[in-house]
PDB file of C-alpha atoms and ligand atoms in Angstrom:
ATOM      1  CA  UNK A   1     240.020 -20.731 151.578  1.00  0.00           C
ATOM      2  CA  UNK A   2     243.717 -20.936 150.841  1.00  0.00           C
ATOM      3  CA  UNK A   3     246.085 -18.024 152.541  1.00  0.00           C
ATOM      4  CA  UNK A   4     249.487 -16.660 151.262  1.00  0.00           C
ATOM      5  CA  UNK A   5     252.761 -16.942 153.071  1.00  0.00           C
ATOM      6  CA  UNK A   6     252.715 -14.525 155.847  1.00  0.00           C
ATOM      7  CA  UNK A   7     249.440 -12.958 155.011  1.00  0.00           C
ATOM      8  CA  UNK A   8     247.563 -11.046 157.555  1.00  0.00           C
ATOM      9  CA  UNK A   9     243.616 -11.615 157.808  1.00  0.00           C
ATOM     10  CA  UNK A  10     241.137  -9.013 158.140  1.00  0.00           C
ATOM     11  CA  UNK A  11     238.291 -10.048 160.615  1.00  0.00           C
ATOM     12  CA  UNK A  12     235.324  -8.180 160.783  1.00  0.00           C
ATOM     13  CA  UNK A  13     235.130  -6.082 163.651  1.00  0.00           C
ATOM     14  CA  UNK A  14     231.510  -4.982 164.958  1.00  0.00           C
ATOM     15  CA  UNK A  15     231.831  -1.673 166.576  1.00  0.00           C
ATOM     16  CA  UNK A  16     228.899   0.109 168.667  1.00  0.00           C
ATOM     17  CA  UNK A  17     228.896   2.374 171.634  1.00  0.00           C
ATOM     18  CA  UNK A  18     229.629  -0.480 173.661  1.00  0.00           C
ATOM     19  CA  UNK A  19     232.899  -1.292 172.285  1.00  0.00           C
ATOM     20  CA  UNK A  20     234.037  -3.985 169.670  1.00  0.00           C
ATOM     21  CA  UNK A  21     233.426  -7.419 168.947  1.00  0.00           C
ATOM     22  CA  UNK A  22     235.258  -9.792 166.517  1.00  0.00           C
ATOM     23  CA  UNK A  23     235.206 -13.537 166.072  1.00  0.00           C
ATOM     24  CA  UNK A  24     236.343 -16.603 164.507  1.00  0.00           C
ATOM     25  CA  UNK A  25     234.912 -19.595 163.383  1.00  0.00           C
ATOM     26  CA  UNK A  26     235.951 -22.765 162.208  1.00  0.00           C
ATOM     27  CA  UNK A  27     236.239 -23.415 158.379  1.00  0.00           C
ATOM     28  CA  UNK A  28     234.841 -20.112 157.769  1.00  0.00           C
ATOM     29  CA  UNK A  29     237.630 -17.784 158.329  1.00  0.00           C
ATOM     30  CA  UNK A  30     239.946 -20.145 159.819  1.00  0.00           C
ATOM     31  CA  UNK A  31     240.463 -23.583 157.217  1.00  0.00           C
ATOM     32  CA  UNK A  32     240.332 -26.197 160.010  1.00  0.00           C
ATOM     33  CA  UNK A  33     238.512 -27.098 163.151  1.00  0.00           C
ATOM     34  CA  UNK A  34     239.800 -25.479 165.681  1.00  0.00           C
ATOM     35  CA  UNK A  35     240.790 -28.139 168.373  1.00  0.00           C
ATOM     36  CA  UNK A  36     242.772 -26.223 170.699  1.00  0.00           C
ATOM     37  CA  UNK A  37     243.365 -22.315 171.684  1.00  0.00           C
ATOM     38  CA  UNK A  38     246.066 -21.231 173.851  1.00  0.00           C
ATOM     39  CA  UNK A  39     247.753 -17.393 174.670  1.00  0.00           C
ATOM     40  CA  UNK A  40     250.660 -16.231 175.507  1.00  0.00           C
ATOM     41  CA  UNK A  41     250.777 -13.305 178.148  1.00  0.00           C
ATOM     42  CA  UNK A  42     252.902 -11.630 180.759  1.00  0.00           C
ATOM     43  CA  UNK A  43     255.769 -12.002 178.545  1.00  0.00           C
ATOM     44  CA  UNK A  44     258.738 -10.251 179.548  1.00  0.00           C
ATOM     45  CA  UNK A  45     260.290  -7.207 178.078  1.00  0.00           C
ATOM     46  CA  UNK A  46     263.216  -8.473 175.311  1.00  0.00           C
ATOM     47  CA  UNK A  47     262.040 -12.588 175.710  1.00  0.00           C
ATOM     48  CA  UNK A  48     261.422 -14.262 172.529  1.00  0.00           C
ATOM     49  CA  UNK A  49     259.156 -16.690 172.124  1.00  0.00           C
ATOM     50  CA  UNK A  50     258.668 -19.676 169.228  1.00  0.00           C
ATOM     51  CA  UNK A  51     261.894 -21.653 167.724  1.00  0.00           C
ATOM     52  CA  UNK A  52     260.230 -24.270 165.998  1.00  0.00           C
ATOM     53  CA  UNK A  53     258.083 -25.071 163.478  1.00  0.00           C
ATOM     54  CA  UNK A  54     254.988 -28.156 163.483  1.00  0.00           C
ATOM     55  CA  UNK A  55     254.700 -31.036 160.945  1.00  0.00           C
ATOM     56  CA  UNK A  56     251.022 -30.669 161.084  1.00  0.00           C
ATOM     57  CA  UNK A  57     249.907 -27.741 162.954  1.00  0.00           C
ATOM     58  CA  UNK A  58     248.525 -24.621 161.564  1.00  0.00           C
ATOM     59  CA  UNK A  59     247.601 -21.956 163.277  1.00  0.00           C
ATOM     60  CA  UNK A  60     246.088 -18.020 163.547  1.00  0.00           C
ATOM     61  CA  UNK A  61     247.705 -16.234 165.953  1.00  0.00           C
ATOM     62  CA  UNK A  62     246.023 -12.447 167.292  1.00  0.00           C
ATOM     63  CA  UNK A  63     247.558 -10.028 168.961  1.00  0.00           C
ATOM     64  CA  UNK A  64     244.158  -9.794 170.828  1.00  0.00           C
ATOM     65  CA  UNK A  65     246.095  -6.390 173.476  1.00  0.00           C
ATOM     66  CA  UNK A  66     249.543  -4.849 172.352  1.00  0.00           C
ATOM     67  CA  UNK A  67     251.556  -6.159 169.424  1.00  0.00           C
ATOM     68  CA  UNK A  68     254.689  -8.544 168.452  1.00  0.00           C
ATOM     69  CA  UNK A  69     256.266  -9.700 165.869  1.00  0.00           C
ATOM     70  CA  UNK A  70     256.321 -13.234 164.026  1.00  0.00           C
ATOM     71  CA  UNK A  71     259.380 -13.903 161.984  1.00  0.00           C
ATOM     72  CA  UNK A  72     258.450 -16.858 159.565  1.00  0.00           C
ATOM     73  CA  UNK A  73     260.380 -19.170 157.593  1.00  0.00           C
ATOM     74  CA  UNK A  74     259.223 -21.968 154.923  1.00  0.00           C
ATOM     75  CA  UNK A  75     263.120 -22.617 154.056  1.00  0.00           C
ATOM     76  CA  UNK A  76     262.474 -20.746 150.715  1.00  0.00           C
ATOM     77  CA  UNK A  77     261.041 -17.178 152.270  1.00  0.00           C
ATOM     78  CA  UNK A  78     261.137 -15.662 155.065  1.00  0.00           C
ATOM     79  CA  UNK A  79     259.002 -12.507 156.246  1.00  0.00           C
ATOM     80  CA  UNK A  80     258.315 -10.539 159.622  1.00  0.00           C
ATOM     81  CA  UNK A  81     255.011  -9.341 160.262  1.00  0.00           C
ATOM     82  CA  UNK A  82     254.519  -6.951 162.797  1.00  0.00           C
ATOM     83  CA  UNK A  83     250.679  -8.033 164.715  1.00  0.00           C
ATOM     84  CA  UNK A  84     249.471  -4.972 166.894  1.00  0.00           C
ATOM     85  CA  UNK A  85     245.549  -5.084 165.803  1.00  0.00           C
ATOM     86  CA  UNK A  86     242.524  -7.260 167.659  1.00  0.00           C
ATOM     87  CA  UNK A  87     240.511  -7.776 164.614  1.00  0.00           C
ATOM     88  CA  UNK A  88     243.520  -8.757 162.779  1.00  0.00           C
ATOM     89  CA  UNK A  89     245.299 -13.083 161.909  1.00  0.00           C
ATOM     90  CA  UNK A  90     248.139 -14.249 160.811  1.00  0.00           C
ATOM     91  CA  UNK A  91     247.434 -17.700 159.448  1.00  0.00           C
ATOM     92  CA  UNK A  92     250.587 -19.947 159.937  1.00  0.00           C
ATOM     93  CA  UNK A  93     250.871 -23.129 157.604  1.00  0.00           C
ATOM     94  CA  UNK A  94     252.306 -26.636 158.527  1.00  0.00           C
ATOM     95  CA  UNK A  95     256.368 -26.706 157.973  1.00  0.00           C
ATOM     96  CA  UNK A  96     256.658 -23.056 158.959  1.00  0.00           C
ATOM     97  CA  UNK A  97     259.348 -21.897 161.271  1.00  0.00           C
ATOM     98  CA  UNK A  98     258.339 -19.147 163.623  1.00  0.00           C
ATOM     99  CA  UNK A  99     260.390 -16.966 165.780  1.00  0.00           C
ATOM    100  CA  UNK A 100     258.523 -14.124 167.511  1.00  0.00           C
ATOM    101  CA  UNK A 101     259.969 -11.195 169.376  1.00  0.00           C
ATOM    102  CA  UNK A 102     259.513  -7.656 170.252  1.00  0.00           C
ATOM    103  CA  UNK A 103     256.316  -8.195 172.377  1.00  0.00           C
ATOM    104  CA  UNK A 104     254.831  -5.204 173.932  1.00  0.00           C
ATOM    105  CA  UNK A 105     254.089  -4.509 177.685  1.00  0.00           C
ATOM    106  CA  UNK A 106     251.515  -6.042 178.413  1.00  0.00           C
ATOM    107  CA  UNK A 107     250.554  -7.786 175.198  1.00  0.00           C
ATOM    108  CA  UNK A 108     248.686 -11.097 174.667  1.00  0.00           C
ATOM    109  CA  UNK A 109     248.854 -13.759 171.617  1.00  0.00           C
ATOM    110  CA  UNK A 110     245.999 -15.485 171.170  1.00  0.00           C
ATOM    111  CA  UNK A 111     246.082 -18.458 169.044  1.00  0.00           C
ATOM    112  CA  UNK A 112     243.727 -20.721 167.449  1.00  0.00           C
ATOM    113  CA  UNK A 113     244.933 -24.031 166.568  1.00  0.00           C
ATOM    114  CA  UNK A 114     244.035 -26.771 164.546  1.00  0.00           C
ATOM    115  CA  UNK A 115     244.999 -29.781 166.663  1.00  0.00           C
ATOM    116  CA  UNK A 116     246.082 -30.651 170.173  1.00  0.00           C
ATOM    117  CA  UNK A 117     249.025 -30.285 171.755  1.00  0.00           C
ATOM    118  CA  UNK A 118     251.449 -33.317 170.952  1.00  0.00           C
ATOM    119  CA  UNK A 119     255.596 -32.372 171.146  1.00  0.00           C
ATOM    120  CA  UNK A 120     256.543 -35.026 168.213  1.00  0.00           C
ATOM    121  CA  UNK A 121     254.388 -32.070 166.050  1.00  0.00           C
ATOM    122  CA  UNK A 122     257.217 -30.239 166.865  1.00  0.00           C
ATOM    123  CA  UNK A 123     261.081 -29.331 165.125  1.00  0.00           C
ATOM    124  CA  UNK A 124     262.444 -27.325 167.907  1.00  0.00           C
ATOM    125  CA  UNK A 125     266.001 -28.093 165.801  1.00  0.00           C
ATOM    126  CA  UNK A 126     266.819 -25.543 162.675  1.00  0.00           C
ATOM    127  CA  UNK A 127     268.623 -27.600 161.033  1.00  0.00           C
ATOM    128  CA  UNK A 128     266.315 -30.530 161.457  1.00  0.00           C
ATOM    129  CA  UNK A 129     263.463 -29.072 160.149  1.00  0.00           C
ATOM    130  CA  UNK A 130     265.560 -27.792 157.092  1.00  0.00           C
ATOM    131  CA  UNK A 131     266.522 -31.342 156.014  1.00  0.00           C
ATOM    132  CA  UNK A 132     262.735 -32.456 156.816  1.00  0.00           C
ATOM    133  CA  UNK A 133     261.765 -30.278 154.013  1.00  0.00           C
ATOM    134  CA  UNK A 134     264.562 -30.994 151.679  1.00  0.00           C
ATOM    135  CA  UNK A 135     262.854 -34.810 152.017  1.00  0.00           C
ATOM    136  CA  UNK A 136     259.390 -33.485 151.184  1.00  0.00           C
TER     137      UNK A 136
HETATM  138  C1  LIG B 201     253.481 -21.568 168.838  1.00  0.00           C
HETATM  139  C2  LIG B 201     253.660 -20.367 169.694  1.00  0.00           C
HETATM  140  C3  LIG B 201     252.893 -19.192 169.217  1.00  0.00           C
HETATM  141  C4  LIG B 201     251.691 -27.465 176.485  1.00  0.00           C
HETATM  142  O1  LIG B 201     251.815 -28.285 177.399  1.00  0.00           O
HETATM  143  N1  LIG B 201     250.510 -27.376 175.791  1.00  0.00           N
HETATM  144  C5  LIG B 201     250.321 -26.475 174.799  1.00  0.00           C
HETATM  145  O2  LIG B 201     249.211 -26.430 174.204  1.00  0.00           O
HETATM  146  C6  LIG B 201     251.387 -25.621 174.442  1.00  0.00           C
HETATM  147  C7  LIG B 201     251.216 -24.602 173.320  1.00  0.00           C
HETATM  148  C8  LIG B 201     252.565 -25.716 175.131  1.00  0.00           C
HETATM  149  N2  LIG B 201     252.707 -26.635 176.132  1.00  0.00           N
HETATM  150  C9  LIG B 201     253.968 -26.687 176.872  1.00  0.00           C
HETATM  151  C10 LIG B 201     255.159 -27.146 176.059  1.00  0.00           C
HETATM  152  C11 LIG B 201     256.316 -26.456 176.760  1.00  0.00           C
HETATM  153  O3  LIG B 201     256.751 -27.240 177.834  1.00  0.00           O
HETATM  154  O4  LIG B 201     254.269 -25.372 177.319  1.00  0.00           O
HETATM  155  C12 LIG B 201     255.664 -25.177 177.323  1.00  0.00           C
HETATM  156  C13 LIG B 201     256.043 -23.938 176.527  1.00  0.00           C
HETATM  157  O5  LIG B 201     255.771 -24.190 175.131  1.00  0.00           O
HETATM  158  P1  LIG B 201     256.669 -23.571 173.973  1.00  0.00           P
HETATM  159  O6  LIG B 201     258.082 -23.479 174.404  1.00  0.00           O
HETATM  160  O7  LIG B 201     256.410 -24.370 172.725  1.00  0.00           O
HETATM  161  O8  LIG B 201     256.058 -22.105 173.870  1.00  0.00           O
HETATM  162  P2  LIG B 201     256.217 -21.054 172.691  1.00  0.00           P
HETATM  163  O9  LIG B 201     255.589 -19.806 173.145  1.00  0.00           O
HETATM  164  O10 LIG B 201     257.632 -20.980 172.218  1.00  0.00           O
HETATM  165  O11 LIG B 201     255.356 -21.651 171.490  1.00  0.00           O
HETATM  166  C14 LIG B 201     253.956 -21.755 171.626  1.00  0.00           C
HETATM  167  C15 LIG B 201     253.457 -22.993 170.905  1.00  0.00           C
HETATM  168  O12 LIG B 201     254.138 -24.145 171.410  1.00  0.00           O
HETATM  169  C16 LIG B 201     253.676 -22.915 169.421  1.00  0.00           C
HETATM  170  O13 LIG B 201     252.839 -23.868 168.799  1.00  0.00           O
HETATM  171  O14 LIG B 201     253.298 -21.444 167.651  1.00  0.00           O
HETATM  172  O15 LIG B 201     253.337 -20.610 171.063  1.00  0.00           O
END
């Protein structure tokens, strides 16, 4: 399972009179153990989120109610995608900058990640994680 820069995951949605259902698993449509899932919610009106990018960590990141944007950055590309749909992921690689903004009222972004939480995973410096890559 290999994902391009930026790309946005269709997960299958099973709809009934009920309402819909989607899921995840591990190494199936995600390509790592999932170790850790966190969300962010009751984010203000106009407050961005992200600013940093993660040695190791990858991610998918669902807008699971409302939508926001994720700005990313490998140092070569750079490409906002706009997440508004439950059933949809954006998969976001090791060495990635993110910046995310524009988050609806109400909104919530779920993410699945594939370690624990650990700040030295972390360039919360630009410029920093620009010369970490120019080493790689
Ligand atoms: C990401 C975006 C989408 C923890 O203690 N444990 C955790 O698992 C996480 C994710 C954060 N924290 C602490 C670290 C900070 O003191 O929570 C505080 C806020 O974290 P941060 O400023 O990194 O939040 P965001 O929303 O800018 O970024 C988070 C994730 O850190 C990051 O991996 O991709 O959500």
């Amino acid at each position: 399972m290999s994902f391009q820069f930026g790309e946005v995951v269709d997960l299958t949605k099973i709809t009934d009179h009920r309402g819909n259902l989607t899921f995840v698993e591990a190494l199936t449509h995600v390509p790592f153990k999932i170790k850790r899932v966190y969300y962010l919610y009751d984010v203000p009106g106009g407050a961005d989120r992200g600013g940093h990018a993660h040695k190791e960590l990858q991610q998918l990141m669902i807008a699971v109610s409302g939508s926001f944007d994720v700005t990313l950055d490998d140092g070569k590309q750079k490409q906002t995608v706009h997440l508004n749909r439950p059933y949809q992921g954006l998969f976001v690689g090791q060495m990635t900058w993110r910046e995310m903004s524009n988050f609806s009222s109400g909104s919530v972004c779920l993410v699945l990640a594939s370690t624990e939480y650990d700040e030295s995973d972390y360039y919360r410096d630009y410029d920093e994680f620009l010369a970490a890559l120019s080493t790689r």
